[in-house]
Amino acid sequence: MHMADALLSPAVGGTLWAVSAAGIAYCARKVRDDLDERKVPLMGVLGAFLFAAQMINFSIPGTGSSGHLGGGLLLAILLGPHAAFLTVASVLVVQALFFADGGLLALGCNIFNLGFLPAFVAYPLVYRRIAGARPSPLRLSVATIVAAVVGLQLGAFGVVVETVASGISSLPFSTFVLFMQPVHLAIGIVEGFVTAAIVAFVHRARPELLDALPASAGARPLRALLLAFLAAAAVTGGVLSWFASKNPDGLEWSIARVTGADALPAPEQGVHAALAALQERIAVLPDYAFRKSAEAASIATGDEAGDDQESRLGSSVSGIVGGSVALVLAFLIGFLLKWRVRAASGGGGSRR
């Protein structure tokens, strides 16, 4: 569901950039004031896990499309909406800058669709209301699945609205939404069950992280939970990424069904061209693959097995590198915000 720049006008892309930037600033203040310091390393580890999880596209039976986890709801449940929004934003920035996944003009839209909607709409208005203050395991799972579906449906609808509002593509609202919503319903159901399984694990290990039940005397320490997510991120990004579906994702599949083309061409001049050139220069592993020279890319080797092996290896390296960068960036965000609080408190004491 990562949008490309070709779908957006500069006006719509710039507006969502401003909205997302304001959301980041607001969440940074809230995290600085409210975040439990024990969750700072969890931000980093979950950032790495989310990056790796989003690399795993799973096939949607009977459609020829694929999907991947959004992860915004999971992070909101474990970190709270404000820290979750910052962590999702950091992962999307890493994906756009280092791997050319999602356009630079579209970055604000992607942060809004994948971060704001699940964290500030699906989480408080659906998940928390269904789960209640002291949910049973069954109620917790139902709340997670329903909220995941709602969050992904909202994100898919956001893509449609932003695309149609831009007016630079030939995608009509009614037809586009007719393809986008059903395929993302299927993706949302899968995400709901995966998220529910992870939440159930955390509920047993450290229930206080979910604001559900007080931790029992035999609960696992946070270090064990961090190591579990870190190991899951390494295995997912470094190993499972080899087996990700090669089918187009739900957005690409919907565009192909509406237009008959796999992708929409971006304008060759102006803001789109400038941002595309910038992204091409700075991406280390574009599209999660090793960069090839123009000459090498133009030569067809005919070695499909070798090309597939190289592609899978590129995905594995991307999973490890990207997960590591996302871990460091998300951890630094949380650490620096809490450090500012401690520094301000110490400074205030010395002035008195």
CSV table of C-alpha atoms in Angstrom, one decimal:
chain,number,residue,atom,x,y,z
A,1,MET,CA,0.0,0.0,0.0
A,2,HIS,CA,3.0,2.3,-0.4
A,3,MET,CA,2.0,5.0,-2.8
A,4,ALA,CA,4.2,6.0,-5.7
A,5,ASP,CA,4.7,9.6,-6.7
A,6,ALA,CA,2.9,9.0,-10.1
A,7,LEU,CA,-0.4,8.9,-8.3
A,8,LEU,CA,-0.1,12.3,-6.6
A,9,SER,CA,-0.1,16.0,-7.5
A,10,PRO,CA,2.4,18.2,-5.8
A,11,ALA,CA,-0.5,20.0,-4.0
A,12,VAL,CA,-1.9,16.8,-2.5
A,13,GLY,CA,1.5,15.3,-1.8
A,14,GLY,CA,2.7,18.6,-0.2
A,15,THR,CA,-0.5,18.9,1.9
A,16,LEU,CA,-0.1,15.4,3.4
A,17,TRP,CA,3.6,16.1,4.0
A,18,ALA,CA,2.5,19.1,6.1
A,19,VAL,CA,-0.1,17.0,7.9
A,20,SER,CA,2.3,14.2,8.6
A,21,ALA,CA,5.0,16.6,9.7
A,22,ALA,CA,2.6,18.2,12.2
A,23,GLY,CA,1.6,14.8,13.5
A,24,ILE,CA,5.3,13.9,14.0
A,25,ALA,CA,5.9,17.1,15.9
A,26,TYR,CA,2.8,16.6,18.1
A,27,CYS,CA,3.7,12.9,18.8
A,28,ALA,CA,7.3,13.8,19.6
A,29,ARG,CA,6.1,16.2,22.3
A,30,LYS,CA,3.7,13.5,23.7
A,31,VAL,CA,6.4,10.8,23.7
A,32,ARG,CA,8.8,13.2,25.4
A,33,ASP,CA,6.3,13.8,28.1
A,34,ASP,CA,4.6,10.5,28.6
A,35,LEU,CA,6.6,7.5,27.3
A,36,ASP,CA,7.7,4.9,29.8
A,37,GLU,CA,11.5,4.8,29.4
A,38,ARG,CA,11.4,1.0,29.4
A,39,LYS,CA,9.6,1.2,26.0
A,40,VAL,CA,12.4,3.2,24.3
A,41,PRO,CA,14.4,0.0,23.3
A,42,LEU,CA,11.1,-1.5,22.3
A,43,MET,CA,10.5,1.3,19.8
A,44,GLY,CA,13.8,0.3,18.1
A,45,VAL,CA,13.2,-3.4,18.1
A,46,LEU,CA,9.7,-3.0,16.8
A,47,GLY,CA,10.9,-0.7,14.1
A,48,ALA,CA,13.2,-3.4,12.9
A,49,PHE,CA,10.5,-6.0,13.2
A,50,LEU,CA,8.0,-3.8,11.2
A,51,PHE,CA,10.6,-3.2,8.5
A,52,ALA,CA,11.2,-6.9,8.1
A,53,ALA,CA,7.5,-7.8,8.3
A,54,GLN,CA,6.6,-5.3,5.5
A,55,MET,CA,9.1,-7.1,3.2
A,56,ILE,CA,7.0,-10.3,3.4
A,57,ASN,CA,4.4,-10.2,0.7
A,58,PHE,CA,1.9,-13.1,1.0
A,59,SER,CA,-0.3,-14.2,-1.9
A,60,ILE,CA,-4.0,-13.5,-1.9
A,61,PRO,CA,-5.6,-16.7,-3.3
A,62,GLY,CA,-7.7,-16.4,-6.4
A,63,THR,CA,-6.6,-12.8,-7.3
A,64,GLY,CA,-3.0,-12.9,-8.5
A,65,SER,CA,-2.2,-10.2,-6.0
A,66,SER,CA,-0.3,-10.0,-2.7
A,67,GLY,CA,-0.2,-8.0,0.5
A,68,HIS,CA,2.0,-7.3,3.5
A,69,LEU,CA,1.5,-6.2,7.0
A,70,GLY,CA,0.9,-2.6,7.7
A,71,GLY,CA,1.9,-2.9,11.4
A,72,GLY,CA,0.5,0.4,12.6
A,73,LEU,CA,-2.1,-1.2,14.8
A,74,LEU,CA,0.4,-3.7,16.4
A,75,LEU,CA,2.7,-0.9,17.3
A,76,ALA,CA,-0.1,1.3,18.7
A,77,ILE,CA,-1.2,-1.7,20.9
A,78,LEU,CA,2.4,-2.2,22.2
A,79,LEU,CA,3.7,1.4,22.3
A,80,GLY,CA,0.7,3.6,22.4
A,81,PRO,CA,-0.4,5.7,19.4
A,82,HIS,CA,2.1,8.5,19.7
A,83,ALA,CA,5.3,6.3,19.9
A,84,ALA,CA,3.8,4.0,17.3
A,85,PHE,CA,3.3,6.9,14.8
A,86,LEU,CA,6.9,8.0,15.2
A,87,THR,CA,8.1,4.4,14.8
A,88,VAL,CA,6.0,3.8,11.6
A,89,ALA,CA,7.2,7.1,10.2
A,90,SER,CA,10.8,6.2,10.8
A,91,VAL,CA,10.4,2.8,9.0
A,92,LEU,CA,8.7,4.5,6.0
A,93,VAL,CA,11.5,7.1,5.8
A,94,VAL,CA,14.1,4.3,5.8
A,95,GLN,CA,12.2,2.5,3.1
A,96,ALA,CA,11.8,5.6,0.9
A,97,LEU,CA,15.4,6.8,1.2
A,98,PHE,CA,17.4,3.6,1.2
A,99,PHE,CA,15.2,1.3,-0.8
A,100,ALA,CA,13.1,3.5,-3.0
A,101,ASP,CA,10.0,1.9,-1.7
A,102,GLY,CA,7.2,4.5,-1.9
A,103,GLY,CA,7.8,7.9,-3.5
A,104,LEU,CA,9.3,10.9,-1.8
A,105,LEU,CA,6.4,13.1,-2.8
A,106,ALA,CA,4.1,10.3,-1.5
A,107,LEU,CA,6.0,9.9,1.8
A,108,GLY,CA,3.5,12.1,3.7
A,109,CYS,CA,0.6,10.2,2.3
A,110,ASN,CA,2.2,6.9,3.2
A,111,ILE,CA,2.9,8.0,6.8
A,112,PHE,CA,-0.7,9.2,7.1
A,113,ASN,CA,-2.3,6.1,5.7
A,114,LEU,CA,-0.1,3.5,7.3
A,115,GLY,CA,0.7,5.4,10.6
A,116,PHE,CA,-2.0,7.9,11.5
A,117,LEU,CA,-5.1,6.0,10.5
A,118,PRO,CA,-4.4,2.8,12.4
A,119,ALA,CA,-2.8,4.5,15.4
A,120,PHE,CA,-5.3,7.3,15.9
A,121,VAL,CA,-8.5,6.0,14.4
A,122,ALA,CA,-8.5,2.1,14.4
A,123,TYR,CA,-6.7,1.8,17.8
A,124,PRO,CA,-8.7,4.2,20.0
A,125,LEU,CA,-12.1,4.0,18.3
A,126,VAL,CA,-12.2,0.3,17.5
A,127,TYR,CA,-9.6,-1.8,19.3
A,128,ARG,CA,-9.9,-0.1,22.7
A,129,ARG,CA,-13.7,0.0,22.7
A,130,ILE,CA,-14.0,-3.7,21.9
A,131,ALA,CA,-11.2,-4.8,24.1
A,132,GLY,CA,-12.2,-2.8,27.2
A,133,ALA,CA,-10.1,-2.3,30.3
A,134,ARG,CA,-9.5,-6.0,31.2
A,135,PRO,CA,-10.1,-8.1,28.1
A,136,SER,CA,-10.2,-11.8,28.0
A,137,PRO,CA,-7.9,-13.5,25.5
A,138,LEU,CA,-10.9,-14.0,23.1
A,139,ARG,CA,-12.0,-10.4,23.4
A,140,LEU,CA,-8.5,-9.2,22.8
A,141,SER,CA,-8.2,-11.3,19.7
A,142,VAL,CA,-11.5,-10.1,18.3
A,143,ALA,CA,-10.7,-6.5,19.0
A,144,THR,CA,-7.3,-6.9,17.3
A,145,ILE,CA,-8.7,-8.6,14.1
A,146,VAL,CA,-11.6,-6.1,13.7
A,147,ALA,CA,-9.3,-3.1,14.3
A,148,ALA,CA,-6.7,-4.4,11.8
A,149,VAL,CA,-9.4,-4.8,9.1
A,150,VAL,CA,-10.8,-1.3,9.8
A,151,GLY,CA,-7.3,0.3,9.8
A,152,LEU,CA,-6.4,-1.3,6.5
A,153,GLN,CA,-9.7,-0.5,4.9
A,154,LEU,CA,-9.2,3.2,5.9
A,155,GLY,CA,-5.7,3.2,4.6
A,156,ALA,CA,-6.8,1.8,1.2
A,157,PHE,CA,-9.7,4.3,1.0
A,158,GLY,CA,-7.2,7.0,1.8
A,159,VAL,CA,-5.1,6.0,-1.2
A,160,VAL,CA,-8.1,6.2,-3.4
A,161,VAL,CA,-9.2,9.6,-2.2
A,162,GLU,CA,-5.6,11.1,-2.4
A,163,THR,CA,-5.2,9.7,-5.9
A,164,VAL,CA,-8.5,10.9,-7.2
A,165,ALA,CA,-8.1,14.3,-5.5
A,166,SER,CA,-4.7,14.7,-7.3
A,167,GLY,CA,-6.4,14.4,-10.7
A,168,ILE,CA,-3.2,13.4,-12.6
A,169,SER,CA,-4.2,9.8,-13.3
A,170,SER,CA,-7.0,8.2,-15.2
A,171,LEU,CA,-8.2,6.2,-12.2
A,172,PRO,CA,-12.0,6.8,-11.7
A,173,PHE,CA,-13.1,6.8,-8.0
A,174,SER,CA,-15.9,4.2,-8.3
A,175,THR,CA,-13.8,1.7,-10.2
A,176,PHE,CA,-10.7,2.2,-8.3
A,177,VAL,CA,-12.4,1.8,-4.9
A,178,LEU,CA,-14.2,-1.3,-6.2
A,179,PHE,CA,-10.9,-3.1,-6.6
A,180,MET,CA,-9.0,-1.5,-3.7
A,181,GLN,CA,-11.4,-2.2,-0.8
A,182,PRO,CA,-12.0,-6.0,-1.4
A,183,VAL,CA,-8.4,-6.9,-2.0
A,184,HIS,CA,-7.3,-4.9,1.1
A,185,LEU,CA,-10.1,-6.6,3.1
A,186,ALA,CA,-8.4,-9.9,2.4
A,187,ILE,CA,-5.1,-8.4,3.4
A,188,GLY,CA,-6.6,-6.9,6.5
A,189,ILE,CA,-8.0,-10.2,7.7
A,190,VAL,CA,-4.5,-11.8,7.3
A,191,GLU,CA,-2.9,-8.9,9.2
A,192,GLY,CA,-5.6,-9.2,11.9
A,193,PHE,CA,-4.8,-12.8,12.6
A,194,VAL,CA,-1.1,-12.3,12.6
A,195,THR,CA,-1.4,-9.2,14.8
A,196,ALA,CA,-3.7,-11.1,17.2
A,197,ALA,CA,-1.2,-13.9,17.5
A,198,ILE,CA,1.6,-11.5,18.4
A,199,VAL,CA,-0.6,-9.6,20.8
A,200,ALA,CA,-1.6,-12.8,22.5
A,201,PHE,CA,2.1,-13.7,22.9
A,202,VAL,CA,2.8,-10.3,24.5
A,203,HIS,CA,-0.3,-10.6,26.6
A,204,ARG,CA,1.0,-13.8,28.2
A,205,ALA,CA,4.6,-12.5,28.5
A,206,ARG,CA,4.2,-8.9,29.6
A,207,PRO,CA,0.5,-8.0,29.9
A,208,GLU,CA,1.1,-4.5,31.3
A,209,LEU,CA,2.5,-3.4,28.0
A,210,LEU,CA,-1.0,-3.8,26.6
A,211,ASP,CA,-2.6,-1.9,29.5
A,212,ALA,CA,-4.7,-5.0,30.1
A,213,LEU,CA,-3.7,-6.9,33.2
A,214,PRO,CA,-1.0,-6.5,35.9
A,215,ALA,CA,2.1,-8.5,35.3
A,216,SER,CA,2.2,-11.8,37.1
A,217,ALA,CA,5.2,-12.7,39.3
A,218,GLY,CA,6.4,-15.2,36.7
A,219,ALA,CA,6.2,-12.8,33.7
A,220,ARG,CA,9.2,-12.8,31.4
A,221,PRO,CA,11.5,-9.7,31.8
A,222,LEU,CA,11.4,-7.1,29.0
A,223,ARG,CA,14.8,-8.2,27.9
A,224,ALA,CA,13.4,-11.6,26.8
A,225,LEU,CA,10.6,-9.9,24.9
A,226,LEU,CA,13.1,-7.6,23.1
A,227,LEU,CA,15.3,-10.5,22.1
A,228,ALA,CA,12.2,-12.4,20.8
A,229,PHE,CA,11.2,-9.5,18.6
A,230,LEU,CA,14.8,-8.9,17.5
A,231,ALA,CA,15.2,-12.6,16.6
A,232,ALA,CA,11.9,-12.5,14.7
A,233,ALA,CA,13.1,-9.4,12.8
A,234,ALA,CA,16.3,-11.1,11.8
A,235,VAL,CA,14.7,-14.3,10.7
A,236,THR,CA,11.9,-12.5,8.9
A,237,GLY,CA,14.1,-10.0,7.1
A,238,GLY,CA,17.1,-12.3,6.5
A,239,VAL,CA,15.4,-15.6,5.7
A,240,LEU,CA,11.7,-15.4,5.1
A,241,SER,CA,12.1,-12.5,2.7
A,242,TRP,CA,13.5,-15.1,0.3
A,243,PHE,CA,10.1,-16.7,0.0
A,244,ALA,CA,8.0,-13.5,-0.3
A,245,SER,CA,5.4,-13.5,-3.1
A,246,LYS,CA,6.4,-11.9,-6.4
A,247,ASN,CA,2.8,-11.0,-7.2
A,248,PRO,CA,1.9,-7.3,-7.4
A,249,ASP,CA,0.7,-5.9,-4.2
A,250,GLY,CA,-2.9,-4.8,-3.7
A,251,LEU,CA,-2.4,-1.3,-4.9
A,252,GLU,CA,-0.4,-2.3,-8.0
A,253,TRP,CA,-3.0,-5.1,-8.7
A,254,SER,CA,-5.9,-2.6,-8.5
A,255,ILE,CA,-4.2,-0.1,-10.8
A,256,ALA,CA,-3.5,-2.9,-13.3
A,257,ARG,CA,-7.2,-4.0,-13.2
A,258,VAL,CA,-8.4,-0.5,-13.8
A,259,THR,CA,-5.9,0.7,-16.4
A,260,GLY,CA,-4.5,-2.4,-17.9
A,261,ALA,CA,-1.0,-1.3,-17.1
A,262,ASP,CA,1.2,-2.5,-14.3
A,263,ALA,CA,2.1,1.0,-13.2
A,264,LEU,CA,1.3,4.6,-14.0
A,265,PRO,CA,4.1,6.6,-15.7
A,266,ALA,CA,5.3,9.6,-13.6
A,267,PRO,CA,5.6,13.0,-15.3
A,268,GLU,CA,9.0,13.4,-16.9
A,269,GLN,CA,9.4,17.0,-15.8
A,270,GLY,CA,8.9,19.2,-12.7
A,271,VAL,CA,8.7,18.0,-9.1
A,272,HIS,CA,8.1,14.4,-9.9
A,273,ALA,CA,11.1,14.1,-12.2
A,274,ALA,CA,13.4,15.9,-9.7
A,275,LEU,CA,12.3,13.7,-6.7
A,276,ALA,CA,12.6,10.5,-8.8
A,277,ALA,CA,16.2,11.5,-9.8
A,278,LEU,CA,17.0,12.3,-6.1
A,279,GLN,CA,15.6,9.0,-4.9
A,280,GLU,CA,17.5,7.1,-7.6
A,281,ARG,CA,20.7,8.7,-6.5
A,282,ILE,CA,20.3,8.0,-2.7
A,283,ALA,CA,18.7,4.6,-2.7
A,284,VAL,CA,21.3,2.0,-1.6
A,285,LEU,CA,19.3,-1.1,-2.5
A,286,PRO,CA,16.5,0.1,-4.8
A,287,ASP,CA,13.4,-2.1,-4.7
A,288,TYR,CA,15.3,-4.3,-2.2
A,289,ALA,CA,17.8,-5.5,-4.8
A,290,PHE,CA,21.4,-4.9,-5.6
A,291,ARG,CA,21.9,-1.8,-7.8
A,292,LYS,CA,23.0,-2.6,-11.4
A,293,SER,CA,24.7,-0.4,-13.8
A,294,ALA,CA,22.8,0.8,-16.8
A,295,GLU,CA,24.9,-1.4,-19.1
A,296,ALA,CA,24.4,-4.5,-16.9
A,297,ALA,CA,20.6,-3.8,-16.6
A,298,SER,CA,20.3,-3.7,-20.4
A,299,ILE,CA,22.0,-7.1,-20.9
A,300,ALA,CA,19.6,-10.1,-20.7
A,301,THR,CA,21.6,-13.0,-19.3
A,302,GLY,CA,18.9,-15.6,-19.8
A,303,ASP,CA,20.0,-17.2,-16.6
A,304,GLU,CA,16.6,-17.2,-14.7
A,305,ALA,CA,17.9,-19.3,-11.9
A,306,GLY,CA,20.9,-17.0,-11.3
A,307,ASP,CA,18.8,-13.9,-11.5
A,308,ASP,CA,16.3,-15.4,-9.0
A,309,GLN,CA,19.1,-16.3,-6.7
A,310,GLU,CA,20.6,-12.8,-6.9
A,311,SER,CA,17.1,-11.3,-6.3
A,312,ARG,CA,16.6,-13.4,-3.2
A,313,LEU,CA,20.0,-12.6,-1.9
A,314,GLY,CA,19.3,-8.9,-2.4
A,315,SER,CA,16.1,-9.2,-0.5
A,316,SER,CA,17.9,-10.9,2.4
A,317,VAL,CA,20.6,-8.3,2.5
A,318,SER,CA,18.0,-5.6,2.4
A,319,GLY,CA,16.1,-7.1,5.2
A,320,ILE,CA,19.2,-7.2,7.5
A,321,VAL,CA,20.4,-3.7,6.5
A,322,GLY,CA,17.0,-2.1,6.5
A,323,GLY,CA,16.0,-3.7,9.8
A,324,SER,CA,19.3,-2.5,11.4
A,325,VAL,CA,18.8,1.1,10.2
A,326,ALA,CA,15.2,1.1,11.3
A,327,LEU,CA,16.2,-0.2,14.7
A,328,VAL,CA,18.8,2.4,15.2
A,329,LEU,CA,16.6,5.3,14.0
A,330,ALA,CA,13.5,4.4,16.0
A,331,PHE,CA,15.6,3.8,19.1
A,332,LEU,CA,17.4,7.1,18.7
A,333,ILE,CA,14.1,8.9,18.4
A,334,GLY,CA,12.9,7.5,21.7
A,335,PHE,CA,16.2,7.9,23.4
A,336,LEU,CA,16.7,11.5,22.3
A,337,LEU,CA,13.2,12.6,23.4
A,338,LYS,CA,13.6,11.0,26.8
A,339,TRP,CA,17.1,12.5,27.1
A,340,ARG,CA,15.7,15.9,26.5
A,341,VAL,CA,13.3,15.4,29.4
A,342,ARG,CA,16.1,14.4,31.7
A,343,ALA,CA,18.3,17.3,30.5
A,344,ALA,CA,15.5,19.8,31.0
A,345,SER,CA,14.8,18.5,34.5
A,346,GLY,CA,18.4,18.7,35.5
A,347,GLY,CA,18.8,22.1,34.0
A,348,GLY,CA,15.7,23.3,35.8
A,349,GLY,CA,17.2,22.1,39.1
A,350,SER,CA,20.5,23.9,38.6
A,351,ARG,CA,18.8,27.2,37.8
A,352,ARG,CA,16.9,27.1,41.1
